[in-house]
CSV table of C-alpha atoms in Angstrom, one decimal:
chain,number,residue,atom,x,y,z
Z,1,MET,CA,-14.4,20.2,3.9
Z,2,LYS,CA,-13.9,17.4,1.5
Z,3,LYS,CA,-15.0,18.0,-2.2
Z,4,LEU,CA,-15.6,15.4,-4.8
Z,5,VAL,CA,-13.2,16.6,-7.5
Z,6,LYS,CA,-13.2,15.2,-11.0
Z,7,PHE,CA,-10.2,15.3,-13.4
Z,8,ILE,CA,-10.0,15.0,-17.2
Z,9,PHE,CA,-6.6,13.3,-18.3
Z,10,GLU,CA,-5.0,15.7,-20.8
Z,11,SER,CA,-2.4,13.1,-21.6
Z,12,ASP,CA,-1.8,9.5,-21.1
Z,13,VAL,CA,-1.2,8.5,-17.5
Z,14,ILE,CA,0.9,5.9,-16.0
Z,15,SER,CA,0.9,5.4,-12.3
Z,16,CYS,CA,2.8,3.0,-9.9
Z,17,GLY,CA,3.6,0.9,-13.0
Z,18,THR,CA,4.6,-2.8,-12.7
Z,19,LYS,CA,7.1,-4.4,-14.9
Z,20,THR,CA,5.5,-7.6,-16.1
Z,21,ASN,CA,8.4,-8.1,-18.1
Z,22,ASN,CA,12.0,-6.5,-18.4
Z,23,ASN,CA,10.7,-4.4,-21.4
Z,24,PHE,CA,7.0,-3.8,-20.5
Z,25,LEU,CA,5.7,-1.1,-18.0
Z,26,GLN,CA,1.9,-1.5,-17.1
Z,27,THR,CA,0.2,1.1,-15.2
Z,28,VAL,CA,-2.4,0.4,-12.4
Z,29,ASP,CA,-6.0,1.7,-13.0
Z,30,ILE,CA,-6.7,3.0,-9.5
Z,31,ILE,CA,-4.3,5.7,-8.3
Z,32,ASN,CA,-3.0,5.8,-4.9
Z,33,GLY,CA,-3.7,9.0,-3.0
Z,34,ALA,CA,0.0,9.4,-2.0
Z,35,VAL,CA,0.6,9.7,-5.6
Z,36,LEU,CA,-2.0,12.6,-6.1
Z,37,ARG,CA,-0.8,14.4,-2.9
Z,38,ALA,CA,2.6,14.2,-4.5
Z,39,ALA,CA,1.5,15.8,-7.6
Z,40,PHE,CA,0.3,18.7,-5.9
Z,41,ALA,CA,3.3,18.9,-3.6
Z,42,ASN,CA,5.5,18.8,-6.6
Z,43,ASP,CA,3.6,21.6,-8.1
Z,44,ILE,CA,4.7,23.8,-5.4
Z,45,LEU,CA,8.3,22.4,-4.8
Z,46,ILE,CA,9.0,23.2,-8.3
Z,47,ASP,CA,9.2,27.1,-7.3
Z,48,CYS,CA,10.5,26.3,-3.7
Z,49,PRO,CA,14.0,27.6,-3.1
Z,50,TYR,CA,14.0,25.5,0.0
Z,51,ALA,CA,12.9,22.0,-1.6
Z,52,GLU,CA,16.1,20.3,-0.9
Z,53,GLU,CA,16.5,21.6,2.6
Z,54,ILE,CA,16.2,19.2,5.3
Z,55,PHE,CA,13.0,19.9,7.4
Z,56,ASN,CA,11.7,17.7,10.1
Z,57,GLY,CA,14.3,15.0,8.8
Z,58,LYS,CA,13.0,14.9,5.2
Z,59,LYS,CA,13.7,16.7,1.9
Z,60,TYR,CA,10.9,17.7,-0.7
Z,61,GLN,CA,8.2,18.7,1.6
Z,62,ALA,CA,5.5,21.0,0.8
Z,63,ALA,CA,5.6,22.7,4.6
Z,64,TYR,CA,5.6,26.2,5.9
Z,65,ARG,CA,9.2,26.8,7.3
Z,66,GLY,CA,8.7,30.1,9.0
Z,67,SER,CA,8.8,33.7,8.4
Z,68,LYS,CA,11.2,33.3,5.3
Z,69,CYS,CA,8.1,31.6,3.5
Z,70,ASP,CA,6.0,34.6,4.0
Z,71,SER,CA,6.5,36.3,0.8
Z,72,CYS,CA,6.0,33.1,-1.4
Z,73,GLU,CA,2.4,32.8,-3.0
Z,74,HIS,CA,2.2,29.2,-2.0
Z,75,ALA,CA,2.6,29.9,1.8
Z,76,PRO,CA,-1.2,29.6,2.5
Z,77,VAL,CA,-1.3,26.3,0.8
Z,78,CYS,CA,2.2,25.1,2.6
Z,79,ARG,CA,0.7,26.2,6.1
Z,80,LYS,CA,-2.1,23.7,5.7
Z,81,PHE,CA,-0.7,21.0,3.4
Z,82,SER,CA,-0.2,18.4,6.2
Z,83,ASP,CA,-3.5,18.7,7.2
Z,84,MET,CA,-5.0,17.9,3.8
Z,85,SER,CA,-6.5,14.7,2.9
Z,86,PHE,CA,-6.6,12.9,-0.7
Z,87,SER,CA,-8.6,9.7,-1.5
Z,88,PHE,CA,-7.7,7.2,-4.2
Z,89,LEU,CA,-8.2,8.6,-7.6
Z,90,MET,CA,-10.6,6.2,-9.7
Z,91,PRO,CA,-12.8,6.3,-12.8
Z,92,GLU,CA,-15.9,8.3,-12.2
Z,93,ASN,CA,-18.6,6.7,-10.3
Z,94,SER,CA,-16.8,3.5,-10.0
Z,95,MET,CA,-15.5,1.2,-7.1
Z,96,ALA,CA,-13.6,-1.8,-6.7
Z,97,ALA,CA,-15.8,-5.0,-6.8
Z,98,PRO,CA,-16.4,-6.8,-3.3
Z,99,PHE,CA,-15.0,-10.0,-2.6
Z,100,THR,CA,-18.5,-11.2,-1.8
Z,101,ALA,CA,-19.9,-10.1,-5.0
Z,102,LYS,CA,-20.8,-13.1,-7.9
Z,103,ALA,CA,-21.5,-12.6,-11.4
Z,104,CYS,CA,-22.9,-14.9,-14.2
Z,105,LYS,CA,-19.9,-16.8,-15.5
Z,106,ALA,CA,-21.2,-16.8,-19.0
Z,107,CYS,CA,-22.3,-13.3,-19.3
Z,108,GLY,CA,-20.7,-11.4,-16.4
Z,109,THR,CA,-22.5,-8.2,-15.2
Z,110,GLU,CA,-24.9,-8.2,-18.2
Z,111,HIS,CA,-26.8,-10.5,-15.9
Z,112,PRO,CA,-28.0,-9.7,-12.4
Z,113,ILE,CA,-25.1,-9.9,-9.7
Z,114,MET,CA,-25.5,-11.5,-6.2
Z,115,ASP,CA,-23.8,-10.9,-3.0
Z,116,THR,CA,-22.9,-13.4,-0.2
Z,117,VAL,CA,-21.9,-11.1,2.8
Z,118,MET,CA,-25.4,-12.1,4.6
Z,119,GLU,CA,-26.8,-15.0,2.4
Z,120,ASN,CA,-25.4,-18.4,1.1
Z,121,GLY,CA,-27.2,-20.9,-1.0
Z,122,ILE,CA,-27.2,-22.5,-4.5
Z,123,LEU,CA,-25.7,-19.6,-6.6
Z,124,ARG,CA,-27.3,-19.8,-10.0
Z,125,CYS,CA,-27.8,-16.7,-12.4
Z,126,SER,CA,-31.3,-15.6,-11.8
Z,127,GLN,CA,-31.8,-15.0,-15.6
Z,128,CYS,CA,-30.1,-17.9,-17.2
Z,129,GLY,CA,-29.4,-20.3,-14.4
Z,130,GLY,CA,-26.0,-20.8,-15.2
Z,131,ARG,CA,-22.9,-20.8,-12.9
Z,132,MET,CA,-21.7,-17.9,-10.7
Z,133,GLU,CA,-18.2,-16.7,-10.4
Z,134,ASN,CA,-16.2,-13.9,-8.3
Z,135,LEU,CA,-17.0,-10.5,-9.6
Z,136,LYS,CA,-13.5,-8.8,-10.2
Z,137,GLY,CA,-12.1,-5.6,-11.2
Z,138,ILE,CA,-13.8,-2.1,-11.3
Z,139,ILE,CA,-17.6,-1.9,-11.2
Z,140,ASP,CA,-20.2,1.1,-11.7
Z,141,ARG,CA,-21.4,2.2,-8.4
Z,142,ASP,CA,-25.1,2.3,-9.4
Z,143,ASP,CA,-25.8,-0.6,-11.6
Z,144,PHE,CA,-22.7,-2.7,-10.9
Z,145,SER,CA,-21.8,-3.3,-14.4
Z,146,SER,CA,-18.0,-3.7,-15.3
Z,147,VAL,CA,-16.1,-0.7,-15.9
Z,148,LYS,CA,-13.3,-0.9,-18.9
Z,149,ILE,CA,-10.6,1.4,-18.5
Z,150,GLN,CA,-9.2,2.4,-21.9
Z,151,HIS,CA,-5.3,2.1,-22.4
Z,152,SER,CA,-3.0,2.9,-24.8
Z,153,VAL,CA,0.2,1.3,-25.6
Z,154,THR,CA,3.4,2.9,-26.8
Z,155,THR,CA,6.8,1.7,-27.6
Z,156,HIS,CA,9.9,3.7,-26.8
Z,157,THR,CA,13.8,3.4,-27.4
Z,158,ALA,CA,16.8,5.0,-26.2
Z,159,ILE,CA,19.2,6.7,-28.7
Z,160,ASP,CA,23.0,5.9,-28.6
Z,161,LEU,CA,24.8,9.1,-28.5
Z,162,HIS,CA,27.8,8.0,-30.4
Z,163,THR,CA,26.1,6.2,-33.3
Z,164,ARG,CA,22.8,8.2,-33.3
Z,165,THR,CA,20.9,5.0,-33.7
Z,166,ALA,CA,18.7,2.9,-31.4
Z,167,ASP,CA,20.5,2.0,-28.2
Z,168,ASN,CA,21.0,-1.8,-28.3
Z,169,GLY,CA,18.4,-3.7,-25.9
Z,170,SER,CA,16.9,-0.4,-25.1
Z,171,LEU,CA,13.4,-1.1,-26.6
Z,172,PHE,CA,10.4,-1.2,-24.1
Z,173,SER,CA,6.5,-0.7,-24.2
Z,174,VAL,CA,4.5,1.3,-21.8
Z,175,GLU,CA,0.8,0.4,-21.2
Z,176,ALA,CA,-1.0,3.9,-19.9
Z,177,ILE,CA,-4.2,5.2,-18.9
Z,178,LYS,CA,-5.8,6.8,-22.1
Z,179,MET,CA,-5.9,10.4,-22.6
Z,180,GLY,CA,-9.5,11.8,-22.2
Z,181,SER,CA,-10.3,9.4,-19.3
Z,182,VAL,CA,-12.5,11.1,-16.5
Z,183,TYR,CA,-11.4,10.2,-12.8
Z,184,GLU,CA,-12.7,11.5,-9.7
Z,185,CYS,CA,-11.7,11.6,-5.7
Z,186,GLU,CA,-12.3,13.2,-2.5
Z,187,ILE,CA,-9.9,15.9,-1.6
Z,188,ASP,CA,-10.2,18.2,1.5
Z,189,ASP,CA,-7.7,21.2,0.7
Z,190,CYS,CA,-8.4,22.8,4.1
Z,191,ASP,CA,-10.0,26.1,2.4
Z,192,SER,CA,-6.7,27.0,1.2
Z,193,GLY,CA,-7.7,27.7,-2.3
Z,194,MET,CA,-5.3,25.1,-3.7
Z,195,ILE,CA,-8.1,23.2,-5.6
Z,196,TYR,CA,-9.9,25.2,-8.4
Z,197,VAL,CA,-11.4,24.4,-11.9
Z,198,GLY,CA,-8.8,24.4,-14.3
Z,199,LYS,CA,-5.9,23.5,-12.1
Z,200,THR,CA,-3.4,21.3,-13.8
Z,201,VAL,CA,-0.8,19.0,-12.1
Z,202,TYR,CA,1.2,16.1,-13.3
Z,203,ILE,CA,1.1,12.8,-11.7
Z,204,GLY,CA,2.7,9.2,-11.9
Z,205,LYS,CA,5.8,8.0,-14.1
Z,206,TYR,CA,7.5,9.9,-17.1
Z,207,SER,CA,5.7,13.3,-16.3
Z,208,SER,CA,8.7,15.0,-17.6
Z,209,CYS,CA,8.0,13.4,-21.1
Z,210,GLY,CA,4.4,14.6,-21.2
Z,211,TYR,CA,2.7,11.6,-19.2
Z,212,GLY,CA,0.5,12.4,-16.3
Z,213,LYS,CA,-1.1,15.7,-17.3
Z,214,ILE,CA,-4.4,16.1,-15.6
Z,215,LYS,CA,-6.8,19.0,-15.0
Z,216,VAL,CA,-9.4,19.7,-12.4
Z,217,ALA,CA,-12.7,19.5,-14.5
Z,218,SER,CA,-15.3,20.1,-11.7
Z,219,ILE,CA,-15.5,20.6,-7.9
Z,220,GLU,CA,-18.7,19.4,-6.0
Z,221,ASP,CA,-19.8,18.7,-2.6
Z,222,VAL,CA,-19.4,15.1,-1.5
Z,223,PRO,CA,-22.7,13.3,-1.7
Z,224,LYS,CA,-24.0,12.7,1.8
Z,225,TYR,CA,-24.3,9.1,2.7
Z,226,ASP,CA,-27.0,8.3,5.4
Z,227,VAL,CA,-25.3,5.4,7.5
Z,228,LYS,CA,-28.3,5.0,9.8
Z,229,LYS,CA,-30.7,4.8,6.8
Z,230,ALA,CA,-28.4,2.2,5.1
Z,231,ILE,CA,-28.3,-0.1,8.3
Z,232,ALA,CA,-32.0,0.1,8.6
Z,233,GLN,CA,-32.3,-1.0,5.0
Z,234,PHE,CA,-29.8,-3.5,5.3
Z,235,ASN,CA,-31.5,-5.3,8.3
Z,236,GLU,CA,-35.1,-4.9,6.7
Z,237,ARG,CA,-33.8,-6.6,3.4
Z,238,PHE,CA,-32.5,-9.6,5.5
Z,239,LYS,CA,-35.1,-9.6,7.9
Z,240,CYS,CA,-32.7,-9.8,10.9
Z,241,SER,CA,-34.1,-10.8,14.1
Z,242,GLY,CA,-33.0,-12.6,17.3
Z,243,GLY,CA,-32.2,-9.5,19.2
Z,244,LYS,CA,-29.2,-8.6,17.0
Z,245,LYS,CA,-28.8,-6.1,14.1
Z,246,TYR,CA,-26.2,-6.8,11.5
Z,247,ALA,CA,-24.1,-4.5,9.2
Z,248,SER,CA,-21.5,-4.8,6.5
Z,249,VAL,CA,-18.2,-3.0,6.2
Z,250,LEU,CA,-16.8,-2.8,2.6
Z,251,LEU,CA,-13.1,-1.5,1.9
Z,252,LEU,CA,-13.4,1.0,-1.0
Z,253,SER,CA,-9.6,1.3,-0.9
Z,254,ASP,CA,-6.5,-0.7,0.5
Z,255,ALA,CA,-6.0,-0.4,4.2
Z,256,LYS,CA,-3.0,-0.2,6.5
Z,257,LEU,CA,-4.1,-2.3,9.4
Z,258,ASP,CA,-0.9,-3.8,10.4
Z,259,ILE,CA,-2.3,-7.1,10.3
Z,260,ASP,CA,1.0,-8.7,9.7
Z,261,LYS,CA,2.1,-7.4,13.2
Z,262,VAL,CA,-0.1,-10.0,15.2
Z,263,GLY,CA,2.1,-12.9,14.3
Z,264,ASN,CA,1.6,-16.1,12.5
Z,265,THR,CA,0.8,-18.7,15.3
Z,266,PRO,CA,-2.5,-20.7,14.5
Z,267,VAL,CA,-5.3,-19.3,16.7
Z,268,THR,CA,-9.1,-20.2,17.1
Z,269,THR,CA,-11.7,-18.8,15.3
Z,270,GLU,CA,-13.0,-16.6,18.0
Z,271,GLU,CA,-9.4,-15.2,18.6
Z,272,TYR,CA,-9.1,-14.5,15.0
Z,273,LYS,CA,-12.2,-12.4,14.9
Z,274,ARG,CA,-11.0,-10.6,18.0
Z,275,ILE,CA,-7.7,-9.7,16.0
Z,276,TRP,CA,-9.8,-8.3,13.1
Z,277,LYS,CA,-12.2,-6.5,15.4
Z,278,GLU,CA,-9.0,-4.7,17.1
Z,279,ARG,CA,-7.5,-4.2,13.7
Z,280,LEU,CA,-10.5,-2.7,11.9
Z,281,LEU,CA,-12.6,-1.1,14.5
Z,282,GLY,CA,-10.8,-1.0,18.0
Z,283,ILE,CA,-10.9,-3.5,20.6
Z,284,ASP,CA,-13.8,-1.4,22.5
Z,285,ALA,CA,-15.8,-1.1,19.6
Z,286,PRO,CA,-19.5,-1.7,20.5
Z,287,VAL,CA,-19.9,-4.3,17.6
Z,288,GLU,CA,-18.8,-7.8,17.2
Z,289,VAL,CA,-16.9,-9.3,13.9
Z,290,GLU,CA,-19.1,-12.3,12.6
Z,291,GLN,CA,-17.3,-13.0,9.3
Z,292,ILE,CA,-14.3,-11.9,7.4
Z,293,TYR,CA,-13.9,-11.9,3.6
Z,294,ALA,CA,-10.6,-10.2,3.4
Z,295,GLN,CA,-7.2,-10.6,1.2
Z,296,ASN,CA,-3.8,-9.1,2.2
Z,297,PHE,CA,-0.9,-8.4,-0.1
Z,298,LEU,CA,2.7,-7.4,0.4
Z,299,TYR,CA,3.5,-3.8,-1.2
Z,300,ASN,CA,6.9,-2.9,-1.7
Z,301,GLY,CA,8.4,0.5,-2.5
Z,302,TYR,CA,11.0,3.1,-2.0
Z,303,GLU,CA,11.2,5.8,0.8
Z,304,MET,CA,13.4,8.7,-0.7
Z,305,SER,CA,12.2,11.7,1.2
Z,306,GLY,CA,15.2,11.2,3.7
Z,307,GLY,CA,17.8,11.7,1.0
Z,308,ASP,CA,18.7,8.0,0.8
Z,309,TYR,CA,16.9,5.1,-1.0
Z,310,LYS,CA,15.2,3.0,1.4
Z,311,ILE,CA,13.2,-0.3,0.7
Z,312,VAL,CA,9.8,-0.3,2.7
Z,313,SER,CA,7.5,-3.3,2.7
Z,314,GLU,CA,4.1,-3.2,4.3
Z,315,MET,CA,1.2,-5.7,4.4
Z,316,LEU,CA,-2.2,-4.1,3.1
Z,317,THR,CA,-5.7,-5.3,3.3
Z,318,GLU,CA,-7.1,-5.2,-0.2
Z,319,LYS,CA,-10.0,-2.9,-1.5
Z,320,GLY,CA,-13.1,-5.1,-1.9
Z,321,SER,CA,-12.6,-6.8,1.4
Z,322,SER,CA,-15.8,-7.1,3.5
Z,323,VAL,CA,-16.6,-7.8,7.2
Z,324,LYS,CA,-19.9,-8.6,8.5
Z,325,ILE,CA,-20.6,-7.4,12.0
Z,326,SER,CA,-23.5,-7.4,14.6
Z,327,PHE,CA,-24.6,-5.4,17.7
Z,328,GLY,CA,-27.6,-5.2,19.8
Z,329,ALA,CA,-30.9,-4.4,18.1
Z,330,ASP,CA,-31.4,-1.4,20.4
Z,331,ASP,CA,-27.7,-0.2,20.7
Z,332,GLU,CA,-27.6,3.3,19.1
Z,333,ARG,CA,-24.2,3.7,20.3
Z,334,ALA,CA,-23.1,1.2,17.5
Z,335,VAL,CA,-25.0,3.0,14.8
Z,336,ASP,CA,-23.3,6.4,16.0
Z,337,PHE,CA,-20.0,4.6,16.1
Z,338,LEU,CA,-20.2,3.2,12.6
Z,339,GLU,CA,-21.4,6.5,11.3
Z,340,LYS,CA,-18.2,8.1,12.8
Z,341,LEU,CA,-15.9,5.3,11.5
Z,342,GLN,CA,-17.2,5.8,7.9
Z,343,GLY,CA,-16.4,9.4,8.1
Z,344,ASN,CA,-12.9,8.8,9.5
Z,345,GLY,CA,-11.9,5.7,7.7
Z,346,ILE,CA,-9.9,2.8,9.2
Z,347,GLY,CA,-6.1,2.2,9.8
Z,348,ARG,CA,-3.3,4.2,9.1
Z,349,ASP,CA,-2.6,7.0,6.3
Z,350,THR,CA,-6.2,7.9,6.0
Z,351,ASN,CA,-5.3,11.2,4.8
Z,352,ILE,CA,-3.9,9.5,1.5
Z,353,GLY,CA,-6.8,7.5,0.8
Z,354,TYR,CA,-6.1,4.4,2.7
Z,355,GLY,CA,-8.8,2.6,4.6
Z,356,LYS,CA,-11.9,4.3,3.3
Z,357,ILE,CA,-14.9,2.2,4.1
Z,358,GLN,CA,-18.6,2.0,3.1
Z,359,ILE,CA,-21.2,0.7,5.9
Z,360,CYS,CA,-24.1,-1.3,4.3
Z,361,GLY,CA,-23.3,-0.4,0.8
Z,362,LYS,CA,-26.2,-0.9,-2.1
Z,363,ILE,CA,-24.1,-3.7,-3.5
Z,364,HIS,CA,-24.2,-5.5,-0.1
Z,365,ARG,CA,-28.0,-5.2,0.0
Z,366,THR,CA,-28.6,-7.2,-3.2
Z,367,GLY,CA,-28.2,-10.8,-1.6
Z,368,ILE,CA,-28.4,-13.7,-3.7
Z,369,GLY,CA,-32.4,-13.7,-4.3
Z,370,GLY,CA,-33.1,-10.2,-5.4
Z,371,THR,CA,-32.1,-6.5,-5.9
Z,372,VAL,CA,-32.2,-3.4,-3.9
């Protein structure tokens, strides 16, 4: 069963850093579920005598390798590790802003936000009458205010072993998430006992230098989200009629939908909707795609578990992407389908946090003329 796990950062953390310049390394603020999974795996592999042994074609796997593992204290975890799931690690009670959300250009989230997934019109701030612009970044799940991540910047250099002075051209700076930050995620450890309050792991880059130390601060049941109630409130809020009901799908994390594999030949609007339906929901889903507000990006990385470096590129659909869908007003199959979809996620690699969605979220129910 999935648990809501909160971590406190006991040192600065840098994850999936990007070099904005040759001598400046900057962290991302939302930590990939694969990074968190790797941290727990590494905690086991440090003690594993078989870590470098090829198993199922790969090295460095937290996996049960037969009776020779029975005497190891980590065996109960390794037996179930491949079935465990880890969501993206985010600041507590936060989410990525939807692409459909708008904020006051002058005052940001200090003034009421609007959402355009179901409504369009003249977008003027309801408080000051000013212009609206796209809401970006990370926001609070309850009041939609901007969440500011605290960072620390440190400068480092290498020492020339011969002269015992700073190595020429080696000065660089690191921007990391600041120690003391509290992040949360959903983890299903398959009741193996791997997760417990006080558990410490190291995530991200430079963990051997003291970065990335995080500790489990609390473990709770994941709050229940009533999909049927949310859909009913969504349709009541926007007074939907005409024999149809509507719903919104919001990506809470990046998704691997293989959208780049459908080709780049120009298609009609209807064909475009059909492609998105197939990738998002499945071609036989009892719902129809009405509008898509999405952005894709190319993610490059290295695959090293096979023993050799291999460059991997994938097209991901970005968190914050939103889709408006419709279905028959009396079609309970569609509601049940969406409820199951939210629990399972969409696309590939949902066990490491990709494809996490929310149906008819609170922010999508704000519209442009009022609040929930």
